[in-house]
Coordinates of C-alpha atoms in Angstrom, one line a residue:
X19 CA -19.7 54.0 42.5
X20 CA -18.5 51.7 45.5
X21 CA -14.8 52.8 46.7
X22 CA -12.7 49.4 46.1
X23 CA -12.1 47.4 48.9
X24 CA -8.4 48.3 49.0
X25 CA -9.4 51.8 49.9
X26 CA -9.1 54.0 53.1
X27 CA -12.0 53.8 55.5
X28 CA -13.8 57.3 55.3
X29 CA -12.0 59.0 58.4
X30 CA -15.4 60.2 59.9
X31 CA -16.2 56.2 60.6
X32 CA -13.2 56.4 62.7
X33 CA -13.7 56.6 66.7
X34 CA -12.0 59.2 68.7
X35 CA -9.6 58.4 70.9
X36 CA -11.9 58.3 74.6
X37 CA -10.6 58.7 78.1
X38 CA -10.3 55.7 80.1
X39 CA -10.9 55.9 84.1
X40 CA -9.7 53.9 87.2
X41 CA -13.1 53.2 89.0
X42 CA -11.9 51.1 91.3
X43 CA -10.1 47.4 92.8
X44 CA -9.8 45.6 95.3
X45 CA -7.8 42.1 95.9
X46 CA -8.0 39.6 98.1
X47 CA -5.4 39.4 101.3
X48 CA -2.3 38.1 99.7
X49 CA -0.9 34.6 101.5
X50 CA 2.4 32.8 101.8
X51 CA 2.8 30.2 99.5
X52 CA 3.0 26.5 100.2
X53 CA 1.3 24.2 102.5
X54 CA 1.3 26.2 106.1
X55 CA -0.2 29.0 103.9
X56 CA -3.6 30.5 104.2
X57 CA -4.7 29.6 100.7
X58 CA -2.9 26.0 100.7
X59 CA -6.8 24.6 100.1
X60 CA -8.6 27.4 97.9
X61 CA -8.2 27.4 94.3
X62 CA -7.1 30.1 92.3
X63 CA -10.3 30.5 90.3
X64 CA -12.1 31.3 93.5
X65 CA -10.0 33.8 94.5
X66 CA -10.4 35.6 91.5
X67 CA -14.3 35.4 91.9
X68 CA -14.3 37.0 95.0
X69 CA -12.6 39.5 93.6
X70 CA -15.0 39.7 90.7
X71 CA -18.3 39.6 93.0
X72 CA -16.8 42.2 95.4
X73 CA -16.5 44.9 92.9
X74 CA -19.8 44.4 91.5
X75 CA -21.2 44.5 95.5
X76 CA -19.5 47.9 95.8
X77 CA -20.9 49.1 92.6
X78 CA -24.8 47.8 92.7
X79 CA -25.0 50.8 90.3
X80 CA -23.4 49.0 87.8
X81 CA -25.4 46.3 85.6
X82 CA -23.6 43.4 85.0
X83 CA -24.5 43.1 81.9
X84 CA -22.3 46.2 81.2
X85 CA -19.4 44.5 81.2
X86 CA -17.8 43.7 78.0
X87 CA -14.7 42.0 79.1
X88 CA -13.3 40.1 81.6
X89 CA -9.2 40.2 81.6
X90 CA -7.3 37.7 84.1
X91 CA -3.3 37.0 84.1
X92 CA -1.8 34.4 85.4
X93 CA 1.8 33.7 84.9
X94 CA 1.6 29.5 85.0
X95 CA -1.5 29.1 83.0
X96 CA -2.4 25.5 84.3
X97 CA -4.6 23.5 86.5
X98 CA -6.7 25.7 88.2
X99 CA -4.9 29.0 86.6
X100 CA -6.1 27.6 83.1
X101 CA -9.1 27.0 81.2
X102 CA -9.1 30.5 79.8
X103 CA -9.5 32.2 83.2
X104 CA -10.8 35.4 82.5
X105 CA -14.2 33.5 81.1
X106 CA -14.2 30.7 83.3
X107 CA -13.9 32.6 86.2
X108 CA -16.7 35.3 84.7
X109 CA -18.7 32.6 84.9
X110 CA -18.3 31.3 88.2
X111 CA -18.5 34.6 89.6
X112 CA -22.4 34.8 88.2
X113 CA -21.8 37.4 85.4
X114 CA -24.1 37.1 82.7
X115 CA -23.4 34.4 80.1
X116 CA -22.7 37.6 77.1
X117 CA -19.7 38.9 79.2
X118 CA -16.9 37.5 77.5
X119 CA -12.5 37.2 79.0
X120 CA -9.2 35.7 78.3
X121 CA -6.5 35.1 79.9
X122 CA -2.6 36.9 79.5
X123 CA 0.7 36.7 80.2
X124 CA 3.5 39.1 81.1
X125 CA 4.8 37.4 84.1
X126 CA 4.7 39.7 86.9
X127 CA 3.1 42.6 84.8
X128 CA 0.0 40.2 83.8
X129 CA -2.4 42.6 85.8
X130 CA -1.0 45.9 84.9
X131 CA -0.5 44.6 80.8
X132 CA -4.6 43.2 81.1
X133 CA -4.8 46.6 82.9
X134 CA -3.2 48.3 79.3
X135 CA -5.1 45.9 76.7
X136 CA -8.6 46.7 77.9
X137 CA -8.2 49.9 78.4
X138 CA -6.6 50.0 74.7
X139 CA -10.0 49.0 74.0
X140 CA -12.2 51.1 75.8
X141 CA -10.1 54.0 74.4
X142 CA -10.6 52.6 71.1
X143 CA -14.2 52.7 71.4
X144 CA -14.5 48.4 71.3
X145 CA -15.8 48.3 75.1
X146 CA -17.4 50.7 77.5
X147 CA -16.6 48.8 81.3
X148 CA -14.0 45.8 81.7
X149 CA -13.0 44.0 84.6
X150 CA -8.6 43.4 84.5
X151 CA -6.8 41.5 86.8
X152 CA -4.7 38.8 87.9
X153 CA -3.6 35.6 90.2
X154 CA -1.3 33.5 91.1
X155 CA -1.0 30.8 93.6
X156 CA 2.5 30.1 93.8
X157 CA 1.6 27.5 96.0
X158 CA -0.1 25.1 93.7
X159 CA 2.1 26.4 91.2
X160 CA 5.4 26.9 91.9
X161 CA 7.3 30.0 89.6
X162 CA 8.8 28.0 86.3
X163 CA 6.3 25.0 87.1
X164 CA 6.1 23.0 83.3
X165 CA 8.6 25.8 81.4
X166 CA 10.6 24.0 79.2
X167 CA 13.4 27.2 78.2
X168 CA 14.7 26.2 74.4
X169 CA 18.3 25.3 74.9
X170 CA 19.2 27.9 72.5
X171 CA 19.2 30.5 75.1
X172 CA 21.9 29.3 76.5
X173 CA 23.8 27.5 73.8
X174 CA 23.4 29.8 71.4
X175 CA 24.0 32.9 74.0
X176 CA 21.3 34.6 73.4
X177 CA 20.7 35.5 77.7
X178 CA 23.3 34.8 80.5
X179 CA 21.8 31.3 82.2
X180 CA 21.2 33.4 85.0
X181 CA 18.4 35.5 83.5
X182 CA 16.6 32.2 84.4
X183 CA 16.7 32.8 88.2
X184 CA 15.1 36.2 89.2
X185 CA 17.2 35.9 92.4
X186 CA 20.3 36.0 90.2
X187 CA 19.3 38.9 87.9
X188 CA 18.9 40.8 91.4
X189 CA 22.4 40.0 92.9
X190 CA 23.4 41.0 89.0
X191 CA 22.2 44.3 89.7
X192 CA 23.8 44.7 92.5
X193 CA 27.1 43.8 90.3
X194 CA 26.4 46.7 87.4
X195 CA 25.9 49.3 90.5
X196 CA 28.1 48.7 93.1
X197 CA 26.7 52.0 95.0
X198 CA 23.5 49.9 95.7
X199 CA 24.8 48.2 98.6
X200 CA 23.1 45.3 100.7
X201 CA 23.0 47.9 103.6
X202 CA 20.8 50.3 101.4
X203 CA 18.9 47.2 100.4
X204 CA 18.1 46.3 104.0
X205 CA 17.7 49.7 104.8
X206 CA 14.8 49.8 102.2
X207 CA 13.3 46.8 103.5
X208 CA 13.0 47.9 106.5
X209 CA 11.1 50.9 105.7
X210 CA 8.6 48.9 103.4
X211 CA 8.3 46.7 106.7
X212 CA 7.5 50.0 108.7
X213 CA 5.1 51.9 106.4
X214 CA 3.0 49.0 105.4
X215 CA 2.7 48.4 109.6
X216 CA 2.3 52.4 110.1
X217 CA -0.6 52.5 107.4
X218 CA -2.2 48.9 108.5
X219 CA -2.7 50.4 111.6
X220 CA -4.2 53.4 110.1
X221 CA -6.9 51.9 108.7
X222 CA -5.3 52.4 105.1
X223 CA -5.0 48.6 103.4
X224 CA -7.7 47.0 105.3
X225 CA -10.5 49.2 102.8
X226 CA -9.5 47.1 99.8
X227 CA -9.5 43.4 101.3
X228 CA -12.0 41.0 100.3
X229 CA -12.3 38.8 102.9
X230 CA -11.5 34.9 101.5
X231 CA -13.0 31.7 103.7
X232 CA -10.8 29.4 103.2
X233 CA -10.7 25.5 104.0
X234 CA -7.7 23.3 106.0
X235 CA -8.2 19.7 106.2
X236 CA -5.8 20.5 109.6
X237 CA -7.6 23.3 111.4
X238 CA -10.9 23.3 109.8
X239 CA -12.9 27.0 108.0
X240 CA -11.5 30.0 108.2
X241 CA -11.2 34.0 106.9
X242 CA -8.7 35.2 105.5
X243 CA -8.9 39.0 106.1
X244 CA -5.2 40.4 106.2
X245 CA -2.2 39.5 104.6
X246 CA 0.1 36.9 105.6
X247 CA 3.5 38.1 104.7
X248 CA 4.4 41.6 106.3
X249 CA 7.2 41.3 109.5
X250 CA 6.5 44.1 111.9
X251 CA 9.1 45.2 114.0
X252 CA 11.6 44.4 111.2
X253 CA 15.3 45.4 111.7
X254 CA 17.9 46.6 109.6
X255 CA 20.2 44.4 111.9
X256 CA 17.6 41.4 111.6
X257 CA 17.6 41.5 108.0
X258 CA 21.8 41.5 107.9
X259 CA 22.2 38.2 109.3
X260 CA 19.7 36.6 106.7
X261 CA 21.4 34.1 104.2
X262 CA 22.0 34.9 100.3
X263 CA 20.3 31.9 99.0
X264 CA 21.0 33.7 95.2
X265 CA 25.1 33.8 95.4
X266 CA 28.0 32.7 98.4
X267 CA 28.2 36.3 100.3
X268 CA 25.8 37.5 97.6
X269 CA 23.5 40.5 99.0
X270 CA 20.1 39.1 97.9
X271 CA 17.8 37.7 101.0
X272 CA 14.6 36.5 101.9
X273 CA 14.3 39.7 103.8
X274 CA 15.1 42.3 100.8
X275 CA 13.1 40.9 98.3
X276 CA 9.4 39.9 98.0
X277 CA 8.4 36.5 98.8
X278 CA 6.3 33.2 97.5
X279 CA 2.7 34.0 97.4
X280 CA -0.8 33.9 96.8
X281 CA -3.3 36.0 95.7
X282 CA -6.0 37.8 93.1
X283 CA -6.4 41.4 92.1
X284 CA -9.2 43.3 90.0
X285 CA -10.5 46.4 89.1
X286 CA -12.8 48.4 87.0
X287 CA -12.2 50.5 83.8
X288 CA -14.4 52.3 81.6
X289 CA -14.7 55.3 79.2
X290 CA -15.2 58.2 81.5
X291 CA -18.7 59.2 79.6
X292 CA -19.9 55.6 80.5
X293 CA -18.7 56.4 83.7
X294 CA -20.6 59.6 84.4
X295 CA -23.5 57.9 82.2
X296 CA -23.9 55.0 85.2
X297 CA -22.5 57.0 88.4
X298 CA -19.2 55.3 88.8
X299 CA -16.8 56.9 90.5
X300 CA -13.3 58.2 89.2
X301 CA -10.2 57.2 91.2
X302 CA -7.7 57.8 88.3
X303 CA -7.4 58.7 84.4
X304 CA -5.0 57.0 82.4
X305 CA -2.8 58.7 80.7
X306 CA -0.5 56.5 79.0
X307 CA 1.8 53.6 79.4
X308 CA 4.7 51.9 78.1
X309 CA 6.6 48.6 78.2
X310 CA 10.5 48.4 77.6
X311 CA 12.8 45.3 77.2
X312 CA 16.2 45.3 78.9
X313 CA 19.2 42.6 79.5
X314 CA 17.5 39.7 80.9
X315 CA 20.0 39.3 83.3
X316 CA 19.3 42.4 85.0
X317 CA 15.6 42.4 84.3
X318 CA 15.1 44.4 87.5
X319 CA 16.3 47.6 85.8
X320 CA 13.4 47.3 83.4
X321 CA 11.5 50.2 85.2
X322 CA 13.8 52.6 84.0
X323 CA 13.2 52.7 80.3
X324 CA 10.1 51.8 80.5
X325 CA 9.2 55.0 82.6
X326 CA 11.1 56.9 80.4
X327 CA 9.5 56.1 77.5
X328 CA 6.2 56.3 79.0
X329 CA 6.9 60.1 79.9
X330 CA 8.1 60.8 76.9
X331 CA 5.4 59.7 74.9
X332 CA 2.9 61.6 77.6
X333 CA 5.0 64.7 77.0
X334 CA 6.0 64.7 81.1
X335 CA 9.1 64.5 82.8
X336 CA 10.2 62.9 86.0
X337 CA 9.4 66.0 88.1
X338 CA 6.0 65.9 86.7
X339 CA 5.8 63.1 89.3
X340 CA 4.0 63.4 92.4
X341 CA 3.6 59.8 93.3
X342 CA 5.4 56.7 92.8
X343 CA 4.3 52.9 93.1
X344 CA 6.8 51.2 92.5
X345 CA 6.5 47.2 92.4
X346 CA 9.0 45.5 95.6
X347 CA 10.3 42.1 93.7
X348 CA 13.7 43.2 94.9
X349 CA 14.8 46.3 97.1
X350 CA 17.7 46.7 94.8
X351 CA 15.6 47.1 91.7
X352 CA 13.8 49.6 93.5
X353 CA 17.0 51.7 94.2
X354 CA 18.5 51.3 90.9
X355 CA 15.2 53.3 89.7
X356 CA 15.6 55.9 92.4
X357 CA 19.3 56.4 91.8
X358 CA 18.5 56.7 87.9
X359 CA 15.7 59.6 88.6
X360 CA 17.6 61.2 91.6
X361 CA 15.3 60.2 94.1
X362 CA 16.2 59.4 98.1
X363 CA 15.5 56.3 99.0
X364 CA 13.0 56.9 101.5
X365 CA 11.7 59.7 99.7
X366 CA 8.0 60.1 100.9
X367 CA 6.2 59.7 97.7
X368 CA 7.4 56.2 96.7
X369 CA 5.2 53.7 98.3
X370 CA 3.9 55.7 101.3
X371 CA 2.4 52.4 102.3
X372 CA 5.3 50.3 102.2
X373 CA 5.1 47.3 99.3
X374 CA 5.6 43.9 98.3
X375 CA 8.7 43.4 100.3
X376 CA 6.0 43.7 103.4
X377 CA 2.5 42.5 101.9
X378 CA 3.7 39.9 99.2
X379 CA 3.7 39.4 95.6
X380 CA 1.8 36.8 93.8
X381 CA 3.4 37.4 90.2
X382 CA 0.5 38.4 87.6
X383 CA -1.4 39.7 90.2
X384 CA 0.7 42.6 91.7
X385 CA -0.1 45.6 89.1
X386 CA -3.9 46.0 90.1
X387 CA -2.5 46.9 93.5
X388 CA 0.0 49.1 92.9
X389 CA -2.9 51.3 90.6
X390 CA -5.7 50.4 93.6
X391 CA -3.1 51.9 96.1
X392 CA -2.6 55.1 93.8
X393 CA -5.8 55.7 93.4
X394 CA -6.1 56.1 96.8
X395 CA -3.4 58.2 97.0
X396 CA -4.7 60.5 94.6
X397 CA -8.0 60.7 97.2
X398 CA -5.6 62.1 99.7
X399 CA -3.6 63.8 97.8
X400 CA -5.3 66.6 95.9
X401 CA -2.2 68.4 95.4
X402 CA -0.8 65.8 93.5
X403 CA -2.0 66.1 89.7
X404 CA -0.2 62.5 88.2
X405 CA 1.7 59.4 89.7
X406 CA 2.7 56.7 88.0
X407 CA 2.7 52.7 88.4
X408 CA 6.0 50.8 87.5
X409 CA 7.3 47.3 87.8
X410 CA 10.1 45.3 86.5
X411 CA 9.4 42.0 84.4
X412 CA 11.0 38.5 84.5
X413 CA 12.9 37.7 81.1
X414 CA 14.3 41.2 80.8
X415 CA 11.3 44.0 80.8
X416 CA 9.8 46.9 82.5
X417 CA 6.4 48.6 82.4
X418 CA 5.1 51.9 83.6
X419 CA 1.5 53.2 83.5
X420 CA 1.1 57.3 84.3
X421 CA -2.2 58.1 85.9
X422 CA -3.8 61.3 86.3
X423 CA -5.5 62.3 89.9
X424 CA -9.3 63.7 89.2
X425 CA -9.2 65.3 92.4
X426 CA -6.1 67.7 91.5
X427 CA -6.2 71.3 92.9
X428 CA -4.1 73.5 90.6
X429 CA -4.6 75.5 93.4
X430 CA -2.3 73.7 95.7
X431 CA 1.4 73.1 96.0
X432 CA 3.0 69.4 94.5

């Protein structure tokens, strides 16, 4: 007799849980927003197709038609950010007609939460490869462009208004932990300045830039093939004469904090027997992630819970912790997570290639580099067995991934 259709599924139709690998990103150079920037002309679809068609020209081993899901954030879904842009710009980057995408949103975690969501999937067994990424062209569209916040935030106080103003939620931070001083702020930018110059000139970013031509009805064609933002030669000094545009006297400045920008990130994820099945390489294995909500008014502290959890649920602690990426919106969001954990604030193992204080950070598009940064890492660093990739969210959230490096040597000292 037929079971009734209330009943349990038969546990041996159930799929195993399957590993899920880091094969590899790249991302385009990231550009200043606005219209002296280097994108001012391109669209944001394109960018995200050359992201698209330069990890399939790195991997001519894998067949396109492989792919079973194209995953794009974007923070302001409109104009040339909309139209479902995970399928739209599947298609315009050539990929067969049966590859499917969507877009998401989690505001400045929309790569590393499509990064989550498909591999969710390919762990479940629903696909074997994905593409996950994000964009944002904060030039064409402008953070909060078209948000229409429900009154009742405010009036009914559900958030402080200043949770509306990411600037404001940093110079709160600096309120709740007084020990997190503009000098230590500046002294971190400064440092991100340095080590993204020391490792530029080392040959270490350059590797994952797809070079962009881009159009200016001013100076004609061009390439774009480094980012815009970073300030060599940056001073602490420099950077304490800036104004705080944020708060009179505040401690928040152009110089401490990321700034406006544009740019597109992807990568590749699959099941690792899919991966060994089609010769794709390994640069990390995931081994869990977790997203935390905080105050919204001091959204930057997001990281901290959200790392905390993640660990937990992995079964790891903080000393488990070989390498740290560590998203740059503000430098004091970045030492609030240090000073939680007990870690120096130039400690060598948090963003040994400086971050988006130097390079930029187009919103939804920032997680793919952090894990595309790690996972080279991981390549140098065989001594180092996990690292983990951690950000803070707008509207009062943080989200950490924990990776695993397939090129650990128990052997070797952490």
């Amino acid at each position: 007799m037929a079971a009734p259709a209330s009943a349990p599924a038969d546990s041996r139709s159930r799929p195993a849980v399957r590993d899920v690998v880091f094969v590899d990103g790249v991302r385009t150079p990231f550009g200043k927003a606005g219209s002296k920037g280097i994108y001012a002309e391109t669209r944001a679809d394109d960018l995200v197709v050359k992201v698209i068609r330069e990890l399939l020209r790195r991997h001519p081993e894998l067949p396109p038609e492989r792919i079973d899901e194209v995953a794009i954030a974007a923070t302001t879904q409109t104009g040339d950010q909309g139209l479902t842009i995970g399928r739209s710009a599947a298609l315009l980057a050539g990929l067969p007609k049966s590859v499917p995408g969507f877009a998401i949103d989690r505001m400045c975690a929309g790569a590393m939460t499509a990064v989550t969501t498909v591999s969710s999937g390919i762990a479940f067994g629903a696909y074997d490869v994905a593409i996950a990424g994000g964009v944002e062209h904060m030039g064409n569209h402008p953070m909060g462009e078209g948000v229409d916040p429900n009154p009742r935030f405010v009036s009914d106080k559900i958030v402080d208004p200043s949770a509306l103003v990411m600037g404001s939620t940093a110079e709160n931070l600096h309120d709740r932990f007084p020990a997190l001083t503009k000098e230590r702020t500046d002294a971190y930018a400064a440092l991100s300045q340095q080590r993204y110059d020391e490792a530029l000139k080392a040959g270490k970013i350059t590797p994952d830039l797809v070079p962009v031509s881009t159009r200016s009805s001013e100076n004609g064609w061009g390439l774009a093939t480094t980012d815009e933002p970073p300030r060599p030669g940056t001073t602490v000094e420099a950077l304490s004469g800036l104004k705080t545009p944020f708060r009179p006297h505040g401690r928040v400045t152009p110089g401490n904090a990321a700034g406006l920008n544009d740019g597109a990130t992807g990568c590749l994820l699959a099941d690792a027997s899919t991966a060994a099945e089609l010769g794709l390489p390994v640069g990390m294995r995931l081994v869990g992630y977790a997203f935390a909500g905080v105050e919204p008014e001091v959204m930057g502290v997001g990281p901290v819970p959200a790392t905390e959890k993640a660990l937990e649920r992995a079964g790891l602690s903080i000393d488990d912790i070989g390498l740290f990426e560590i998203n740059e919106a503000f430098a004091v969001q970045v030492l609030a997570f240090l000073e939680h954990f007990g870690i120096a604030d130039d400690d060598p193992r948090v963003n040994p290639w400086g971050g988006a204080i130097a390079c930029g950070h187009p919103l939804a598009s920032s997680g793919v580099r952090l894990m595309t940064q790690l996972s080279r890492h991981f390549a140098e660093h065989p001594e180092v067995r996990y690292g983990i990739t951690t950000m803070c969210i707008g509207f009062g959230m943080g989200g950490t991934v924990i990776w695993e490096n397939p090129n650990y040597n128990a052997g070797g000292e952490q």
